[in-house]
Structure formats: C-alpha cells, structure tokens
Short mmCIF file of C-alpha atoms in Angstrom, two decimals:
data_model
loop_
_atom_site.label_atom_id
_atom_site.label_comp_id
_atom_site.label_asym_id
_atom_site.label_seq_id
_atom_site.Cartn_x
_atom_site.Cartn_y
_atom_site.Cartn_z
CA MET A 28 15.10 194.24 140.00
CA GLU A 29 17.40 191.69 138.38
CA ARG A 30 14.48 189.30 138.21
CA LYS A 31 12.41 191.86 136.26
CA ARG A 32 15.18 192.37 133.74
CA ARG A 33 15.43 188.63 133.17
CA VAL A 34 11.66 188.43 132.54
CA TRP A 35 11.76 191.26 129.96
CA ARG A 36 14.78 189.64 128.34
CA TRP A 37 12.84 186.40 127.88
CA VAL A 38 9.80 188.29 126.58
CA ALA A 39 11.93 190.14 124.02
CA LEU A 40 13.63 186.91 122.99
CA GLY A 41 10.29 185.14 122.57
CA GLY A 42 8.89 188.03 120.53
CA GLY A 43 11.92 187.98 118.26
CA VAL A 44 11.54 184.25 117.72
CA LEU A 45 7.85 184.66 116.85
CA LEU A 46 8.59 187.54 114.47
CA LEU A 47 11.32 185.54 112.78
CA ALA A 48 9.04 182.52 112.44
CA GLY A 49 6.25 184.67 110.98
CA GLY A 50 8.58 186.27 108.44
CA LEU A 51 9.97 182.89 107.46
CA GLY A 52 6.45 181.53 107.04
CA LEU A 53 5.43 184.49 104.89
CA TRP A 54 8.55 184.06 102.75
CA LEU A 55 7.88 180.35 102.29
CA TRP A 56 4.22 181.06 101.40
CA MET A 57 5.24 183.65 98.83
CA ARG A 58 7.73 181.18 97.37
CA ARG A 59 4.94 178.62 96.98
CA ALA A 60 2.40 181.13 95.52
CA PRO A 61 1.83 180.40 91.81
CA VAL A 62 3.35 182.64 89.14
CA TYR A 63 1.18 183.11 86.05
CA GLU A 64 2.69 183.70 82.64
CA VAL A 65 0.88 186.54 80.89
CA GLN A 66 1.13 188.79 77.88
CA THR A 67 0.68 192.53 78.24
CA GLN A 68 0.12 195.71 76.30
CA LYS A 69 0.30 199.40 77.13
CA VAL A 70 -2.81 201.55 77.48
CA THR A 71 -2.73 203.83 74.42
CA ARG A 72 -4.90 206.41 72.71
CA ARG A 73 -6.76 205.39 69.57
CA ASP A 74 -9.59 206.34 67.23
CA LEU A 75 -12.49 203.87 67.56
CA THR A 76 -15.52 203.24 65.37
CA GLU A 77 -18.37 201.13 66.74
CA VAL A 78 -20.22 199.04 64.15
CA VAL A 79 -23.36 196.93 63.98
CA VAL A 80 -22.92 193.79 61.87
CA ALA A 81 -25.95 192.39 60.04
CA ASN A 82 -26.62 189.91 57.24
CA GLY A 83 -29.14 190.11 54.44
CA ARG A 84 -29.70 190.18 50.68
CA ILE A 85 -29.04 192.52 47.79
CA GLN A 86 -32.29 193.78 46.24
CA PRO A 87 -33.23 196.49 43.73
CA VAL A 88 -34.36 199.79 45.20
CA VAL A 89 -37.29 199.70 42.78
CA GLN A 90 -38.85 196.49 41.49
CA VAL A 91 -42.37 195.90 40.23
CA LYS A 92 -44.20 192.60 40.20
CA ILE A 93 -46.61 192.38 37.26
CA SER A 94 -49.70 190.23 37.77
CA ALA A 95 -52.57 189.41 35.43
CA GLU A 96 -55.64 191.57 36.02
CA VAL A 97 -57.88 189.53 33.69
CA SER A 98 -58.09 185.80 33.06
CA GLY A 99 -57.20 184.09 29.81
CA GLU A 100 -54.52 182.54 27.66
CA ILE A 101 -51.20 184.28 27.04
CA VAL A 102 -50.98 184.65 23.26
CA GLU A 103 -48.00 186.98 23.09
CA LEU A 104 -44.88 187.11 25.30
CA PRO A 105 -42.20 189.13 23.50
CA VAL A 106 -39.72 189.25 26.43
CA LYS A 107 -37.43 186.81 28.18
CA GLU A 108 -35.73 186.77 31.56
CA GLY A 109 -32.76 189.13 31.75
CA GLN A 110 -34.00 191.31 28.90
CA SER A 111 -33.94 195.08 29.31
CA VAL A 112 -37.19 196.95 28.67
CA ARG A 113 -38.25 200.57 28.61
CA GLN A 114 -41.33 202.02 30.24
CA GLY A 115 -44.30 201.49 27.90
CA ASP A 116 -42.87 198.48 26.04
CA LEU A 117 -45.26 195.58 25.36
CA VAL A 118 -44.36 192.66 27.65
CA ALA A 119 -47.40 190.34 27.36
CA ARG A 120 -50.81 189.98 25.73
CA ILE A 121 -53.76 187.86 26.90
CA LYS A 122 -56.21 186.45 24.34
CA PRO A 123 -58.75 189.27 23.92
CA ASP A 124 -61.63 187.49 22.12
CA VAL A 125 -63.98 187.28 25.11
CA TYR A 126 -63.26 190.86 26.11
CA LEU A 127 -63.80 192.12 22.58
CA ALA A 128 -67.21 190.45 22.57
CA ASN A 129 -68.01 191.94 25.97
CA ARG A 130 -67.11 195.38 24.72
CA ARG A 131 -69.29 195.02 21.60
CA SER A 132 -72.19 193.86 23.76
CA ALA A 133 -71.70 196.72 26.19
CA GLU A 134 -71.46 199.18 23.31
CA ALA A 135 -74.73 197.89 21.84
CA SER A 136 -76.42 198.15 25.24
CA TYR A 137 -75.18 201.70 25.53
CA GLN A 138 -76.53 202.63 22.12
CA ALA A 139 -79.89 201.05 22.98
CA ALA A 140 -80.02 202.96 26.25
CA CYS A 141 -79.28 206.20 24.42
CA SER A 142 -82.10 205.49 21.96
CA ALA A 143 -84.51 204.73 24.80
CA ARG A 144 -83.52 207.97 26.46
CA ASP A 145 -84.11 209.93 23.26
CA GLN A 146 -87.53 208.30 22.87
CA ALA A 147 -88.44 209.10 26.48
CA GLU A 148 -87.41 212.73 26.03
CA ALA A 149 -89.55 212.97 22.88
CA ASN A 150 -92.50 211.50 24.76
CA LEU A 151 -91.94 214.06 27.51
CA ARG A 152 -92.06 216.94 25.06
CA LYS A 153 -95.28 215.57 23.59
CA ALA A 154 -96.80 215.15 27.07
CA GLU A 155 -95.86 218.74 27.97
CA VAL A 156 -97.61 220.10 24.87
CA GLU A 157 -100.69 218.00 25.53
CA PHE A 158 -100.78 219.07 29.17
CA ARG A 159 -100.66 222.80 28.28
CA ARG A 160 -103.52 222.32 25.76
CA GLN A 161 -105.63 220.41 28.27
CA GLU A 162 -104.88 223.04 30.92
CA GLU A 163 -106.23 225.86 28.70
CA LEU A 164 -109.36 223.86 27.90
CA TYR A 165 -109.92 223.11 31.57
CA ARG A 166 -109.65 226.78 32.49
CA ALA A 167 -112.20 227.57 29.77
CA ARG A 168 -114.53 224.95 31.30
CA LEU A 169 -114.46 223.01 28.02
CA ILE A 170 -113.24 219.68 29.50
CA SER A 171 -113.91 217.87 32.69
CA GLU A 172 -111.58 217.82 35.66
CA SER A 173 -110.87 214.12 35.15
CA ALA A 174 -109.59 214.76 31.61
CA PHE A 175 -107.28 217.47 32.96
CA LEU A 176 -105.95 215.21 35.72
CA GLU A 177 -105.34 212.46 33.19
CA ALA A 178 -103.14 214.81 31.12
CA GLN A 179 -101.27 215.88 34.26
CA THR A 180 -100.60 212.25 35.20
CA ALA A 181 -99.34 211.48 31.69
CA LEU A 182 -96.84 214.36 32.01
CA GLU A 183 -95.51 213.06 35.34
CA VAL A 184 -95.15 209.56 33.89
CA ALA A 185 -93.21 210.94 30.92
CA ARG A 186 -90.86 212.81 33.23
CA ALA A 187 -90.23 209.67 35.30
CA GLN A 188 -89.53 207.68 32.15
CA VAL A 189 -86.95 210.25 31.07
CA GLU A 190 -85.17 210.01 34.45
CA HIS A 191 -85.18 206.23 34.22
CA ALA A 192 -83.86 206.30 30.66
CA ARG A 193 -81.06 208.68 31.59
CA HIS A 194 -80.11 206.43 34.52
CA GLN A 195 -80.01 203.44 32.18
CA VAL A 196 -77.70 205.37 29.90
CA GLU A 197 -75.30 205.95 32.82
CA VAL A 198 -75.42 202.26 33.73
CA ALA A 199 -74.72 201.28 30.14
CA ARG A 200 -71.90 203.83 29.89
CA ALA A 201 -70.28 202.37 33.04
CA SER A 202 -70.61 198.84 31.66
CA LEU A 203 -69.01 199.94 28.41
CA ALA A 204 -66.15 201.63 30.28
CA ARG A 205 -65.60 198.48 32.34
CA ALA A 206 -65.59 196.33 29.22
CA GLU A 207 -63.11 198.66 27.53
CA GLU A 208 -60.89 198.62 30.63
CA GLU A 209 -60.90 194.82 30.77
CA LEU A 210 -60.06 194.70 27.08
CA ALA A 211 -57.20 197.13 27.64
CA LYS A 212 -55.88 194.94 30.49
CA THR A 213 -55.31 192.10 28.04
CA THR A 214 -52.37 194.13 26.72
CA ILE A 215 -49.66 194.55 29.37
CA TYR A 216 -46.95 197.20 29.15
CA ALA A 217 -43.81 197.74 31.24
CA PRO A 218 -44.63 200.21 34.06
CA ILE A 219 -40.94 201.13 34.56
CA SER A 220 -37.68 200.88 32.68
CA GLY A 221 -35.48 198.05 33.89
CA THR A 222 -34.63 194.38 33.52
CA ILE A 223 -36.90 191.35 33.52
CA SER A 224 -35.41 189.85 36.67
CA ARG A 225 -37.96 187.03 36.83
CA LEU A 226 -40.31 185.53 34.24
CA SER A 227 -42.90 183.20 35.74
CA VAL A 228 -45.11 182.20 32.75
CA GLU A 229 -44.84 180.85 29.23
CA ARG A 230 -46.72 181.62 26.04
CA GLY A 231 -49.91 179.56 25.82
CA GLU A 232 -50.29 179.34 29.60
CA ARG A 233 -53.62 180.27 31.14
CA VAL A 234 -53.54 182.86 33.89
CA ALA A 235 -56.10 183.98 36.47
CA GLY A 236 -57.16 187.58 36.96
CA ASN A 237 -57.58 189.43 40.22
CA THR A 238 -61.37 189.47 40.32
CA MET A 239 -61.63 187.50 43.57
CA MET A 240 -57.98 187.06 44.62
CA ALA A 241 -54.47 188.03 43.61
CA GLY A 242 -53.86 187.48 39.92
CA THR A 243 -51.21 185.16 38.52
CA GLU A 244 -47.75 186.74 38.79
CA LEU A 245 -46.32 187.07 35.30
CA MET A 246 -42.92 188.68 35.80
CA THR A 247 -40.82 191.08 37.86
CA ILE A 248 -39.14 194.15 36.42
CA ALA A 249 -36.27 195.59 38.46
CA ASP A 250 -34.08 198.65 38.13
CA LEU A 251 -30.70 196.95 38.53
CA ASP A 252 -28.81 200.24 38.26
CA ASN A 253 -29.89 201.20 41.79
CA MET A 254 -29.43 198.45 44.36
CA GLU A 255 -29.71 198.24 48.14
CA ALA A 256 -28.85 195.81 50.91
CA ARG A 257 -31.79 194.68 53.01
CA VAL A 258 -30.39 193.36 56.27
CA GLU A 259 -31.93 192.18 59.53
CA VAL A 260 -30.76 193.86 62.75
CA GLY A 261 -31.48 192.66 66.28
CA GLU A 262 -33.62 194.69 68.67
CA THR A 263 -30.65 195.59 70.90
CA ASP A 264 -28.71 197.08 67.97
CA VAL A 265 -31.47 198.73 65.94
CA VAL A 266 -31.79 201.53 68.52
CA LEU A 267 -28.24 202.61 67.60
CA LEU A 268 -29.07 203.14 63.92
CA ARG A 269 -30.02 206.36 62.17
CA PRO A 270 -30.70 207.18 58.49
CA GLY A 271 -27.56 208.44 56.79
CA GLN A 272 -25.09 206.31 58.77
CA ARG A 273 -22.28 204.88 56.63
CA ALA A 274 -21.85 201.17 56.03
CA ARG A 275 -19.27 198.78 54.61
CA LEU A 276 -20.73 195.97 52.52
CA GLU A 277 -19.21 192.60 51.69
CA VAL A 278 -21.03 190.63 48.98
CA ASP A 279 -20.27 186.91 48.83
CA ALA A 280 -20.22 186.99 45.01
CA PHE A 281 -17.38 189.57 45.08
CA PRO A 282 -15.03 188.22 47.80
CA ASP A 283 -12.16 190.61 47.05
CA ARG A 284 -14.16 193.84 47.11
CA VAL A 285 -15.67 196.05 49.80
CA PHE A 286 -18.59 198.27 48.81
CA THR A 287 -19.92 201.35 50.56
CA GLY A 288 -23.41 202.57 51.32
CA TYR A 289 -25.58 204.49 53.72
CA VAL A 290 -28.71 203.69 55.73
CA THR A 291 -31.91 204.87 54.03
CA GLU A 292 -34.73 203.13 55.93
CA ILE A 293 -35.18 201.51 59.35
CA ALA A 294 -38.31 199.45 59.93
CA ASN A 295 -40.59 200.63 62.72
CA SER A 296 -42.05 197.15 63.27
CA SER A 297 -40.34 193.82 63.72
CA ARG A 298 -40.49 191.36 60.83
CA ASN A 299 -41.68 188.70 63.31
CA LEU A 300 -44.10 191.00 65.12
CA ASN A 301 -46.79 188.32 65.45
CA GLN A 302 -44.59 185.60 66.91
CA PRO A 303 -45.62 184.25 70.36
CA LEU A 304 -43.88 185.77 73.39
CA GLY A 305 -42.25 182.45 74.28
CA SER A 306 -40.76 181.95 70.82
CA GLN A 307 -37.01 181.29 70.61
CA GLU A 308 -36.73 183.26 67.36
CA ALA A 309 -34.78 186.49 67.74
CA THR A 310 -36.61 189.75 67.12
CA LYS A 311 -35.30 191.37 63.93
CA PHE A 312 -35.90 194.67 62.14
CA GLU A 313 -35.29 195.25 58.43
CA VAL A 314 -32.78 197.97 57.60
CA ARG A 315 -32.17 199.19 54.04
CA ILE A 316 -28.75 200.39 52.90
CA ARG A 317 -28.28 202.09 49.52
CA VAL A 318 -25.26 200.72 47.65
CA GLN A 319 -23.22 203.54 46.14
CA GLU A 320 -21.13 201.55 43.65
CA LYS A 321 -22.47 200.30 40.31
CA GLU A 322 -21.77 196.61 39.87
CA ALA A 323 -23.34 193.56 38.25
CA PHE A 324 -25.36 192.71 41.33
CA ARG A 325 -28.21 190.23 41.06
CA PRO A 326 -31.26 190.30 43.32
CA GLY A 327 -30.92 187.85 46.21
CA MET A 328 -27.11 187.91 46.56
CA SER A 329 -25.91 187.44 50.15
CA VAL A 330 -24.40 190.49 51.84
CA THR A 331 -22.83 191.32 55.20
CA ALA A 332 -23.07 194.93 56.36
CA GLU A 333 -21.00 196.75 58.96
CA ILE A 334 -22.93 199.90 59.89
CA GLU A 335 -20.89 202.59 61.62
CA THR A 336 -22.89 203.83 64.61
CA ARG A 337 -20.56 205.81 66.92
CA TYR A 338 -17.10 207.35 66.67
CA ARG A 339 -14.46 208.30 69.24
CA THR A 340 -11.15 210.02 68.52
CA ASN A 341 -7.98 209.99 70.64
CA VAL A 342 -9.47 207.97 73.51
CA LEU A 343 -7.80 205.56 75.93
CA ALA A 344 -8.22 202.00 74.70
CA VAL A 345 -7.29 198.46 75.67
CA PRO A 346 -7.63 195.20 73.72
CA LEU A 347 -10.96 193.41 74.00
CA ALA A 348 -9.19 190.36 75.44
CA SER A 349 -7.93 192.33 78.45
CA VAL A 350 -11.40 193.07 79.85
CA THR A 351 -13.22 190.58 82.04
CA THR A 352 -15.87 190.69 84.76
CA ARG A 353 -15.72 190.06 88.48
CA SER A 354 -18.29 190.24 91.26
CA ALA A 355 -18.76 193.78 92.56
CA GLU A 356 -17.58 194.37 96.14
CA PRO A 357 -20.62 194.83 98.46
CA ALA A 358 -20.76 198.03 100.49
CA ARG A 359 -19.54 197.53 104.04
CA GLY A 360 -21.90 198.09 106.99
CA THR A 361 -21.54 200.97 109.40
CA GLY A 362 -21.48 199.76 112.96
CA ALA A 363 -22.62 196.58 114.70
CA THR A 364 -26.11 195.17 114.47
CA GLU A 365 -28.34 194.27 117.31
CA GLY A 366 -31.29 192.06 118.07
CA ARG A 367 -32.33 189.90 115.11
CA GLY A 368 -30.06 191.67 112.61
CA GLU A 369 -27.19 189.84 110.89
CA ASP A 370 -23.57 190.96 110.74
CA SER A 371 -22.32 193.62 108.35
CA SER A 372 -21.53 191.17 105.56
CA GLY A 373 -24.93 191.87 104.05
CA ASP A 374 -25.71 188.18 103.52
CA GLY A 375 -28.68 187.97 105.90
CA PRO A 376 -32.00 189.70 106.32
CA VAL A 377 -32.31 193.23 107.60
CA GLY A 378 -32.84 193.19 111.38
CA VAL A 379 -34.80 195.56 113.52
CA GLY A 380 -31.54 196.79 115.04
CA ASP A 381 -29.75 197.55 111.74
CA PRO A 382 -28.51 201.14 112.09
CA ASP A 383 -28.96 201.73 108.33
CA PRO A 384 -31.69 199.48 106.84
CA GLY A 385 -31.29 201.22 103.45
CA ALA A 386 -27.62 200.32 103.27
CA ALA A 387 -28.39 196.71 104.15
CA ARG A 388 -30.94 196.51 101.36
CA ARG A 389 -28.38 197.91 98.94
CA ARG A 390 -25.86 195.28 100.06
CA ASN A 391 -28.36 192.52 99.39
CA ARG A 392 -29.27 194.04 96.02
CA ASP A 393 -25.66 194.47 94.88
CA ALA A 394 -24.47 191.04 96.04
CA GLY A 395 -25.00 189.41 92.60
CA ARG A 396 -23.76 192.28 90.44
CA THR A 397 -20.60 192.16 88.36
CA GLN A 398 -18.24 194.86 87.16
CA SER A 399 -15.80 195.17 84.27
CA VAL A 400 -12.16 194.94 85.33
CA VAL A 401 -8.66 194.77 83.87
CA PHE A 402 -5.44 193.55 85.48
CA VAL A 403 -2.63 196.12 85.65
CA VAL A 404 0.93 194.76 86.01
CA GLU A 405 3.02 196.49 88.69
CA ASN A 406 6.33 195.12 90.05
CA GLY A 407 5.67 191.51 89.09
CA ARG A 408 2.12 191.47 90.45
CA VAL A 409 -1.29 192.38 89.08
CA ARG A 410 -3.74 194.84 90.49
CA MET A 411 -7.39 194.32 89.63
CA VAL A 412 -8.79 197.68 88.48
CA PRO A 413 -12.52 198.30 87.88
CA VAL A 414 -13.07 200.26 84.65
CA GLN A 415 -15.91 202.09 82.97
CA LEU A 416 -16.21 201.05 79.33
CA GLY A 417 -17.32 203.15 76.38
CA ILE A 418 -17.70 201.96 72.80
CA SER A 419 -15.77 199.16 71.14
CA ASP A 420 -14.63 198.22 67.67
CA ALA A 421 -13.48 194.85 66.42
CA ASP A 422 -10.31 194.92 68.56
CA TYR A 423 -10.43 197.51 71.34
CA TRP A 424 -12.58 198.83 74.19
CA GLU A 425 -12.75 202.51 75.01
CA ILE A 426 -11.80 203.17 78.65
CA VAL A 427 -13.85 206.04 80.04
CA GLU A 428 -12.60 205.77 83.61
CA GLY A 429 -10.17 203.67 85.65
CA LEU A 430 -6.88 203.69 83.70
CA THR A 431 -4.23 206.15 82.56
CA GLU A 432 -2.16 206.20 79.41
CA GLY A 433 0.97 204.04 79.54
CA GLN A 434 -0.21 201.54 82.16
CA GLU A 435 0.57 197.91 81.36
CA VAL A 436 -2.48 195.64 81.24
CA VAL A 437 -2.73 191.87 80.89
CA THR A 438 -3.99 190.79 77.45
CA GLY A 439 -3.46 187.01 77.66
CA GLY A 440 -3.87 184.23 78.13
CA TYR A 441 -7.60 183.79 78.23
CA LYS A 442 -7.64 181.32 81.13
CA ALA A 443 -5.50 183.56 83.32
CA ILE A 444 -7.63 186.65 82.74
CA HIS A 445 -11.04 185.06 83.11
CA ARG A 446 -10.38 182.35 85.71
CA GLU A 447 -7.03 182.41 87.49
CA LEU A 448 -5.84 185.94 88.18
CA THR A 449 -6.81 187.66 91.41
CA ASP A 450 -5.82 190.96 92.92
CA GLY A 451 -2.14 190.74 93.95
CA ALA A 452 -1.34 187.55 92.00
CA ARG A 453 2.27 187.07 90.89
CA VAL A 454 2.88 187.16 87.12
CA ARG A 455 5.71 186.75 84.64
CA VAL A 456 5.42 188.66 81.34
CA VAL A 457 6.25 186.56 78.28
CA PRO A 458 6.70 187.70 74.65
CA LYS A 459 3.65 187.77 72.42
CA GLY A 460 4.96 184.95 70.26
CA LYS A 461 5.02 182.56 73.23
CA ALA A 462 1.81 181.03 74.53
CA PRO A 463 1.36 181.79 78.26
CA ARG A 464 1.23 178.85 80.69
CA GLY A 465 -0.85 178.53 83.82
CA GLY A 466 0.38 179.29 87.34
CA GLY A 467 3.58 177.58 88.46
CA GLY A 468 6.22 177.82 91.17
#
C-alpha cells in the first residue's frame, strides 16, 4: 500500500513539473512573439456616396460643321473665328459664274422642251381632226382602207410624240431645278445661331463639293451657351450609370471651381467596338453630362467628372485602408476517407470512398478564393473578422455584415494590415501622428 502511494506521489510530482515547464515555455514564447504598432479607428455610422470618375472634354451640346456642297473659289467670307452669328446670316459665298451659266442653259433647255411639247400637242389636235374626217369618208366608202389606216397611224404617232415631248419637259424641269439648287448652294448661310468656333478656309481658296465624297469643311458653328462634358467610362462602371444622375465637374481651365451637371446620354456601343479581342486598349463608352452653369467654356477643354451612382445613409463604415483580403478558409471534411481518397484537407482528388464527394469538390473549388477582412483590436490583440462590403466613397467602405458600431479596427500601417497581421497577433496602438513600426519584442 505504501509502495502505491509513493508511485502516485512521483506521478503527481512529474505531472506538476511538466505542467510548470509547459507554462514557462508558453510564457517565454508569448514574450518573444512580435508586437505590431498600429493605428485604429472606431466603426461609425456615415452617409456614403459612390462615384464613378471619368475624364473627357468639354463640347457644345449643339455644333454644326459646314462643308461645301459645290466646288469653286471662295469669293466672300464675311466672318472670322470667334464671331457670333444668327441663324440665316451669310457666312460664305462661292464664285457662282459656272452655276449661273448652267442655270441659263438649263432654263433655255426647259423653254425649248416646252415649245416642243406645245408643237407636239398642236400636231396631235391636227391628227385627230384628220382622223375623224378620214373615218367618215371610209364609212361612206369614199376612200380606201389603206388611206384610213394611214390616218389612224398618223394619230397614234402624234400621241406618242406628245408623250415624249411632255417627258422631255419634265427632264428639262428637273435639270433646271438642279441647276438652281447648285447655284443656291454657292451662297452659304448659318444654319443655327452661335459662335464660329472653327474657321478652316480663307477667301480665295478653292474648295471641293460633295459630288463624289465629303466636301471641304469650311467652318464649325457651336452654341457655346449650352455645353456638355463628353467623358469615357470603362465597361465595369458604365453599367452603374443612368440618365439623370448628378455629377461634379472639374475643368482644368478653372482650377478653383467645381461645376455641376447631370447625365443625359450613355452610349450603347463602345467607342473601340472594332478593336481585336486581344487588344490591350481598355473598352470605353462615351457618356454625356450637361453642364448646368454658364461659363466661358471653350470646346476641347479637359474635364474630370465624378458621377454619383449610389447613396447610403446612416450605414456602418470603416476607412478604405482598414480592409484587406485573405484566403478563404476551406470547408472541413465530415469523417475519414477510405480507399484512394485523400484526407479531409481538400488538397487531393476526390476518392471513391469520400463520404461526401460534393463537399470535396467544393473544398477544391474554394481553395483559391479570397475574402475581405478587417482586424478588430481586443485586449492588445487583433481578431481577423471577415466582412461583407457594400458601396464605397473616396474614404470609406460600407460594412453590410461582420462588424458592429463602436468596434476598434486597425487602419494602419499598410504593411501590417496587408502582410504582417494574423489572427491573434499582438498589437500596440499608437497615435495617428506617429508612423507605426513593424513587429518588435
């Protein structure tokens, strides 16, 4: 009996020594574990506005390019670049001599065709009278059948000549109208009221018409009282846009001002629709934003637009810098595998003895996925918390799920959040004015 008690006494003593050694080892390990200096911020409620940022140019809502429709020399150019004009004002004249001659010739041809028509109609009336006389004589058996048929043929010929003459009159009338139209095109008037934003020709210069190709561009008239921003938006952002959405506009020429506008048009097709599939050029869509303020804008000025797409009020939010990504934890297996199956880590192929082949496939599928996380500070350590994100603005992420108001999250430094911190890591919170250092003793 005494021997048994001595054995248990030694067992208890040995266990105590082992427990003491383990505790001492744990304490020494914790003393050697690095402590990371971090900055933090409380989870608070905020109003967030998500924006799409795009660059482009200021352009008039309405601008008209005027091109020559007939060829010739510019003999009159009463406008200059930057000049204001009203609809109907004379802006250019092309030498009309050739077109005047063409009109006179076409008018003479028309008059001749009318005379020929009148003569043919007179001949028809004469042939009709002669045919009726010959018909009466034929019925009275006073002329031969051949004489009657000859009169009938003459009548049909006269009718055909009248139809031909009338057709020629229509042809001549069309030629005269075309000649008059070409003559009228030598005098060019302003189609809209606005400003000559670009003048491309000089007086005395010869220009080409648009008979076979586009005519020479003479000038551009723009309505500078109504301007818009034409910006290019990427394919991932354009799906967030809708007509009527508000926008803030910054024009490089006015660095101290912010203008406002609203989306009016969103292109249905990409501007680089025909680029090859392997092209490195980003796919862009043109979006038009009407500028609400009146200012001395000039076509082509550079502009940056921030288009407001989504709004959230009184939502939980954390700084953008506090959110990072980590590999998602794979689902654990249920039970041991048999035969050719691998263990429940999900790293190997699915074996014939896997009790849940579907779960194994999901483990393999999820192995490379990442999740958004933040690090919550609790009692000198951080806890890695997966979060579901909503919208973001320039500074904050909306937290849909995972955090509660008032929790303290790590916001810096960058290296600690994205590379060093792990679940349970020791941290020391430093003031915002002090740059955090890496892990130390």
